[in-house]
Amino acid sequence: MRLAELGEFGLIDRIKANVAASPSVLLGIGDDAAALLPTPGHVTLITSDMLLEGVHFDLSFGDPQSLGRKSLSVNVSDLAAMGAYPRHFLLGIALPKDLSVEFMDGFMSGILEQAERFGATLVGGDTCASKGGLAISITALGEQRPELVVKRSGAKAGDLICVSGSVGDAAAGLQELLRGVREGFLVSRQLDPTPRVAAGVALAEAGLASAMIDVSDGVLADLGHICESSGVGARLDLAMLPLSGEYRAACGADPYALALSGGEDYELLFCVGSKRRGEVEELFARLCLNLSVIGEITEKQGVELVTAEGGRYEPRQRGFDHFGKAEGEAD
Ligand code: ADP
Ligand code: MG
């Protein structure tokens, strides 16, 4: 069946039927606006990300479920980077009329599966027909105690620069997809990233991170955002970058290029006072998540890149900019 047969309100009813009730939702899908109960003593953090067919995704690359999961993951990742836990979200979708209902069912099952995993409830949205491609816009709301929220602006000279998981995989996965590969670790890191919600919240609640961001534009660009907001510089030890075996096998002669500027890994990049290194290591061991200390915040502005041999590294590209000349895919 095509969406044209189901109709807008048929589709909204179909979406609503699969959304579980939540005690924090006084009014969800079905009225003119949703009514939410805030957790006492917490602030609401709100973030929005768009995914456009042809810019952020290609329908031939993956299945509708993983597109659904990724649509929510990229939003939830921004909440995690503030140390907030996800609570609610809104879903705006523009859909070509000839899209199948089966596609939408798969897409929604991916979104709602990810929502359940991270404790977020769908409370509304907007549905339109698209004369171009598929467009997805999610607005996610999270909560945290105000004093625990982690900003980009708190990094201080001497802080250690840490990153979770591994970097460069998603960009290497995109290169594989463009070559026709449709499976494997790198491809799944591109199509179905894992937002580091537990780590972001735990870092915030332990008061460990002085500044934090999620790696959507690439380590170099995102570290640049922290440095700019904090009024500091950084020195990165490239030998310490966490590169997966699969990435090393695929990256070609320069192992640093994609790891620094590739983006879309949705790992957490954060700064920690050097005396608290042991606590962070313990926290990550408890979460069974890889932790790498990849450099140090400096008073001197600018990001200095030091190779394993102690030389300086000049990146070909700094990261993704939608309106910039940089090659590569969307953030
Ligand atoms: P209005 O015309 O008042 O904006 P709509 O007809 O657009 O209302 O939406 C009806 C209800 O369905 C609203 O509660 C809205 O939040 C919800 N809704 C619409 N589209 C979606 C969607 N894609 N996902 C979840 N809820 C949706
Ligand atoms: Mg509307």
PDB file of N, CA and C in Angstrom, residues 242-290:
ATOM      1  N   PRO A 242      41.895   6.607  18.739  1.00  0.00           N
ATOM      2  CA  PRO A 242      41.387   5.230  18.736  1.00  0.00           C
ATOM      3  C   PRO A 242      40.894   4.830  17.345  1.00  0.00           C
ATOM      4  N   LEU A 243      41.674   3.996  16.655  1.00  0.00           N
ATOM      5  CA  LEU A 243      41.330   3.558  15.296  1.00  0.00           C
ATOM      6  C   LEU A 243      41.017   2.072  15.343  1.00  0.00           C
ATOM      7  N   SER A 244      39.856   1.693  14.828  1.00  0.00           N
ATOM      8  CA  SER A 244      39.478   0.274  14.848  1.00  0.00           C
ATOM      9  C   SER A 244      40.330  -0.499  13.834  1.00  0.00           C
ATOM     10  N   GLY A 245      40.408  -1.800  14.022  1.00  0.00           N
ATOM     11  CA  GLY A 245      41.133  -2.656  13.077  1.00  0.00           C
ATOM     12  C   GLY A 245      40.555  -2.535  11.675  1.00  0.00           C
ATOM     13  N   GLU A 246      39.223  -2.488  11.614  1.00  0.00           N
ATOM     14  CA  GLU A 246      38.539  -2.375  10.313  1.00  0.00           C
ATOM     15  C   GLU A 246      38.886  -1.049   9.649  1.00  0.00           C
ATOM     16  N   TYR A 247      38.956   0.013  10.450  1.00  0.00           N
ATOM     17  CA  TYR A 247      39.315   1.327   9.905  1.00  0.00           C
ATOM     18  C   TYR A 247      40.741   1.294   9.365  1.00  0.00           C
ATOM     19  N   ARG A 248      41.666   0.734  10.175  1.00  0.00           N
ATOM     20  CA  ARG A 248      43.073   0.683   9.744  1.00  0.00           C
ATOM     21  C   ARG A 248      43.222  -0.070   8.423  1.00  0.00           C
ATOM     22  N   ALA A 249      42.420  -1.131   8.274  1.00  0.00           N
ATOM     23  CA  ALA A 249      42.520  -1.933   7.056  1.00  0.00           C
ATOM     24  C   ALA A 249      41.984  -1.177   5.840  1.00  0.00           C
ATOM     25  N   ALA A 250      41.080  -0.214   6.081  1.00  0.00           N
ATOM     26  CA  ALA A 250      40.399   0.459   4.963  1.00  0.00           C
ATOM     27  C   ALA A 250      40.929   1.853   4.662  1.00  0.00           C
ATOM     28  N   CYS A 251      41.724   2.427   5.581  1.00  0.00           N
ATOM     29  CA  CYS A 251      41.971   3.878   5.504  1.00  0.00           C
ATOM     30  C   CYS A 251      43.038   4.300   4.496  1.00  0.00           C
ATOM     31  N   GLY A 252      43.802   3.361   3.950  1.00  0.00           N
ATOM     32  CA  GLY A 252      44.817   3.750   2.975  1.00  0.00           C
ATOM     33  C   GLY A 252      46.072   4.287   3.641  1.00  0.00           C
ATOM     34  N   ALA A 253      46.831   5.083   2.902  1.00  0.00           N
ATOM     35  CA  ALA A 253      48.176   5.475   3.345  1.00  0.00           C
ATOM     36  C   ALA A 253      48.157   6.439   4.534  1.00  0.00           C
ATOM     37  N   ASP A 254      47.151   7.295   4.620  1.00  0.00           N
ATOM     38  CA  ASP A 254      47.118   8.286   5.699  1.00  0.00           C
ATOM     39  C   ASP A 254      46.044   7.897   6.717  1.00  0.00           C
ATOM     40  N   PRO A 255      46.445   7.290   7.841  1.00  0.00           N
ATOM     41  CA  PRO A 255      45.448   6.804   8.804  1.00  0.00           C
ATOM     42  C   PRO A 255      44.759   7.943   9.560  1.00  0.00           C
ATOM     43  N   TYR A 256      45.311   9.157   9.482  1.00  0.00           N
ATOM     44  CA  TYR A 256      44.764  10.244  10.299  1.00  0.00           C
ATOM     45  C   TYR A 256      43.665  11.045   9.600  1.00  0.00           C
ATOM     46  N   ALA A 257      43.704  11.065   8.257  1.00  0.00           N
ATOM     47  CA  ALA A 257      42.837  11.997   7.522  1.00  0.00           C
ATOM     48  C   ALA A 257      41.352  11.834   7.896  1.00  0.00           C
ATOM     49  N   LEU A 258      40.798  10.644   7.699  1.00  0.00           N
ATOM     50  CA  LEU A 258      39.365  10.442   7.970  1.00  0.00           C
ATOM     51  C   LEU A 258      39.060  10.437   9.464  1.00  0.00           C
ATOM     52  N   ALA A 259      40.012   9.952  10.264  1.00  0.00           N
ATOM     53  CA  ALA A 259      39.788   9.907  11.713  1.00  0.00           C
ATOM     54  C   ALA A 259      39.667  11.320  12.273  1.00  0.00           C
ATOM     55  N   LEU A 260      40.373  12.277  11.658  1.00  0.00           N
ATOM     56  CA  LEU A 260      40.343  13.660  12.154  1.00  0.00           C
ATOM     57  C   LEU A 260      39.188  14.466  11.579  1.00  0.00           C
ATOM     58  N   SER A 261      38.850  14.207  10.313  1.00  0.00           N
ATOM     59  CA  SER A 261      37.889  15.110   9.667  1.00  0.00           C
ATOM     60  C   SER A 261      36.627  14.411   9.159  1.00  0.00           C
ATOM     61  N   GLY A 262      36.532  13.097   9.376  1.00  0.00           N
ATOM     62  CA  GLY A 262      35.428  12.345   8.789  1.00  0.00           C
ATOM     63  C   GLY A 262      34.059  12.625   9.371  1.00  0.00           C
ATOM     64  N   GLY A 263      33.944  12.660  10.668  1.00  0.00           N
ATOM     65  CA  GLY A 263      32.657  12.965  11.300  1.00  0.00           C
ATOM     66  C   GLY A 263      31.682  11.795  11.332  1.00  0.00           C
ATOM     67  N   GLU A 264      30.499  12.093  11.900  1.00  0.00           N
ATOM     68  CA  GLU A 264      29.377  11.155  11.988  1.00  0.00           C
ATOM     69  C   GLU A 264      29.633   9.937  12.882  1.00  0.00           C
ATOM     70  N   ASP A 265      30.674   9.991  13.692  1.00  0.00           N
ATOM     71  CA  ASP A 265      30.911   8.854  14.592  1.00  0.00           C
ATOM     72  C   ASP A 265      29.998   8.893  15.818  1.00  0.00           C
ATOM     73  N   TYR A 266      29.549  10.091  16.185  1.00  0.00           N
ATOM     74  CA  TYR A 266      28.691  10.281  17.357  1.00  0.00           C
ATOM     75  C   TYR A 266      29.309   9.713  18.636  1.00  0.00           C
ATOM     76  N   GLU A 267      30.656   9.786  18.696  1.00  0.00           N
ATOM     77  CA  GLU A 267      31.353   9.501  19.953  1.00  0.00           C
ATOM     78  C   GLU A 267      31.364  10.786  20.776  1.00  0.00           C
ATOM     79  N   LEU A 268      31.739  10.675  22.060  1.00  0.00           N
ATOM     80  CA  LEU A 268      31.853  11.858  22.908  1.00  0.00           C
ATOM     81  C   LEU A 268      33.302  12.311  22.961  1.00  0.00           C
ATOM     82  N   LEU A 269      33.508  13.597  22.754  1.00  0.00           N
ATOM     83  CA  LEU A 269      34.825  14.224  22.879  1.00  0.00           C
ATOM     84  C   LEU A 269      34.707  15.157  24.079  1.00  0.00           C
ATOM     85  N   PHE A 270      35.558  14.951  25.090  1.00  0.00           N
ATOM     86  CA  PHE A 270      35.376  15.744  26.309  1.00  0.00           C
ATOM     87  C   PHE A 270      36.707  16.007  27.000  1.00  0.00           C
ATOM     88  N   CYS A 271      36.699  16.975  27.892  1.00  0.00           N
ATOM     89  CA  CYS A 271      37.908  17.369  28.608  1.00  0.00           C
ATOM     90  C   CYS A 271      37.733  17.056  30.091  1.00  0.00           C
ATOM     91  N   VAL A 272      38.845  16.673  30.715  1.00  0.00           N
ATOM     92  CA  VAL A 272      38.833  16.250  32.115  1.00  0.00           C
ATOM     93  C   VAL A 272      40.085  16.796  32.797  1.00  0.00           C
ATOM     94  N   GLY A 273      39.940  17.313  34.002  1.00  0.00           N
ATOM     95  CA  GLY A 273      41.109  17.749  34.774  1.00  0.00           C
ATOM     96  C   GLY A 273      42.072  16.575  34.928  1.00  0.00           C
ATOM     97  N   SER A 274      43.392  16.839  34.796  1.00  0.00           N
ATOM     98  CA  SER A 274      44.355  15.729  34.723  1.00  0.00           C
ATOM     99  C   SER A 274      44.366  14.873  35.998  1.00  0.00           C
ATOM    100  N   LYS A 275      43.982  15.472  37.128  1.00  0.00           N
ATOM    101  CA  LYS A 275      43.991  14.698  38.389  1.00  0.00           C
ATOM    102  C   LYS A 275      42.868  13.658  38.433  1.00  0.00           C
ATOM    103  N   ARG A 276      41.901  13.772  37.536  1.00  0.00           N
ATOM    104  CA  ARG A 276      40.720  12.896  37.609  1.00  0.00           C
ATOM    105  C   ARG A 276      40.740  11.780  36.567  1.00  0.00           C
ATOM    106  N   ARG A 277      41.912  11.572  35.964  1.00  0.00           N
ATOM    107  CA  ARG A 277      42.023  10.562  34.915  1.00  0.00           C
ATOM    108  C   ARG A 277      41.570   9.174  35.384  1.00  0.00           C
ATOM    109  N   GLY A 278      42.002   8.799  36.593  1.00  0.00           N
ATOM    110  CA  GLY A 278      41.661   7.470  37.135  1.00  0.00           C
ATOM    111  C   GLY A 278      40.162   7.277  37.245  1.00  0.00           C
ATOM    112  N   GLU A 279      39.468   8.324  37.688  1.00  0.00           N
ATOM    113  CA  GLU A 279      37.997   8.226  37.842  1.00  0.00           C
ATOM    114  C   GLU A 279      37.314   8.005  36.498  1.00  0.00           C
ATOM    115  N   VAL A 280      37.811   8.705  35.457  1.00  0.00           N
ATOM    116  CA  VAL A 280      37.205   8.549  34.126  1.00  0.00           C
ATOM    117  C   VAL A 280      37.475   7.138  33.606  1.00  0.00           C
ATOM    118  N   GLU A 281      38.707   6.664  33.833  1.00  0.00           N
ATOM    119  CA  GLU A 281      39.045   5.312  33.378  1.00  0.00           C
ATOM    120  C   GLU A 281      38.134   4.282  34.041  1.00  0.00           C
ATOM    121  N   GLU A 282      37.898   4.466  35.330  1.00  0.00           N
ATOM    122  CA  GLU A 282      37.022   3.544  36.060  1.00  0.00           C
ATOM    123  C   GLU A 282      35.590   3.587  35.506  1.00  0.00           C
ATOM    124  N   LEU A 283      35.118   4.814  35.272  1.00  0.00           N
ATOM    125  CA  LEU A 283      33.749   4.980  34.751  1.00  0.00           C
ATOM    126  C   LEU A 283      33.592   4.268  33.402  1.00  0.00           C
ATOM    127  N   PHE A 284      34.566   4.435  32.532  1.00  0.00           N
ATOM    128  CA  PHE A 284      34.464   3.803  31.208  1.00  0.00           C
ATOM    129  C   PHE A 284      34.620   2.285  31.303  1.00  0.00           C
ATOM    130  N   ALA A 285      35.434   1.812  32.217  1.00  0.00           N
ATOM    131  CA  ALA A 285      35.572   0.360  32.409  1.00  0.00           C
ATOM    132  C   ALA A 285      34.230  -0.215  32.841  1.00  0.00           C
ATOM    133  N   ARG A 286      33.558   0.516  33.737  1.00  0.00           N
ATOM    134  CA  ARG A 286      32.247   0.074  34.226  1.00  0.00           C
ATOM    135  C   ARG A 286      31.233   0.011  33.073  1.00  0.00           C
ATOM    136  N   LEU A 287      31.325   0.961  32.141  1.00  0.00           N
ATOM    137  CA  LEU A 287      30.386   1.004  31.007  1.00  0.00           C
ATOM    138  C   LEU A 287      30.829   0.086  29.858  1.00  0.00           C
ATOM    139  N   CYS A 288      31.994  -0.575  30.024  1.00  0.00           N
ATOM    140  CA  CYS A 288      32.559  -1.423  28.968  1.00  0.00           C
ATOM    141  C   CYS A 288      32.701  -0.640  27.658  1.00  0.00           C
ATOM    142  N   LEU A 289      33.175   0.588  27.776  1.00  0.00           N
ATOM    143  CA  LEU A 289      33.330   1.464  26.614  1.00  0.00           C
ATOM    144  C   LEU A 289      34.798   1.888  26.540  1.00  0.00           C
ATOM    145  N   ASN A 290      35.326   1.880  25.318  1.00  0.00           N
ATOM    146  CA  ASN A 290      36.722   2.266  25.146  1.00  0.00           C
ATOM    147  C   ASN A 290      36.913   3.754  25.439  1.00  0.00           C
TER     148      ASN A 290
END
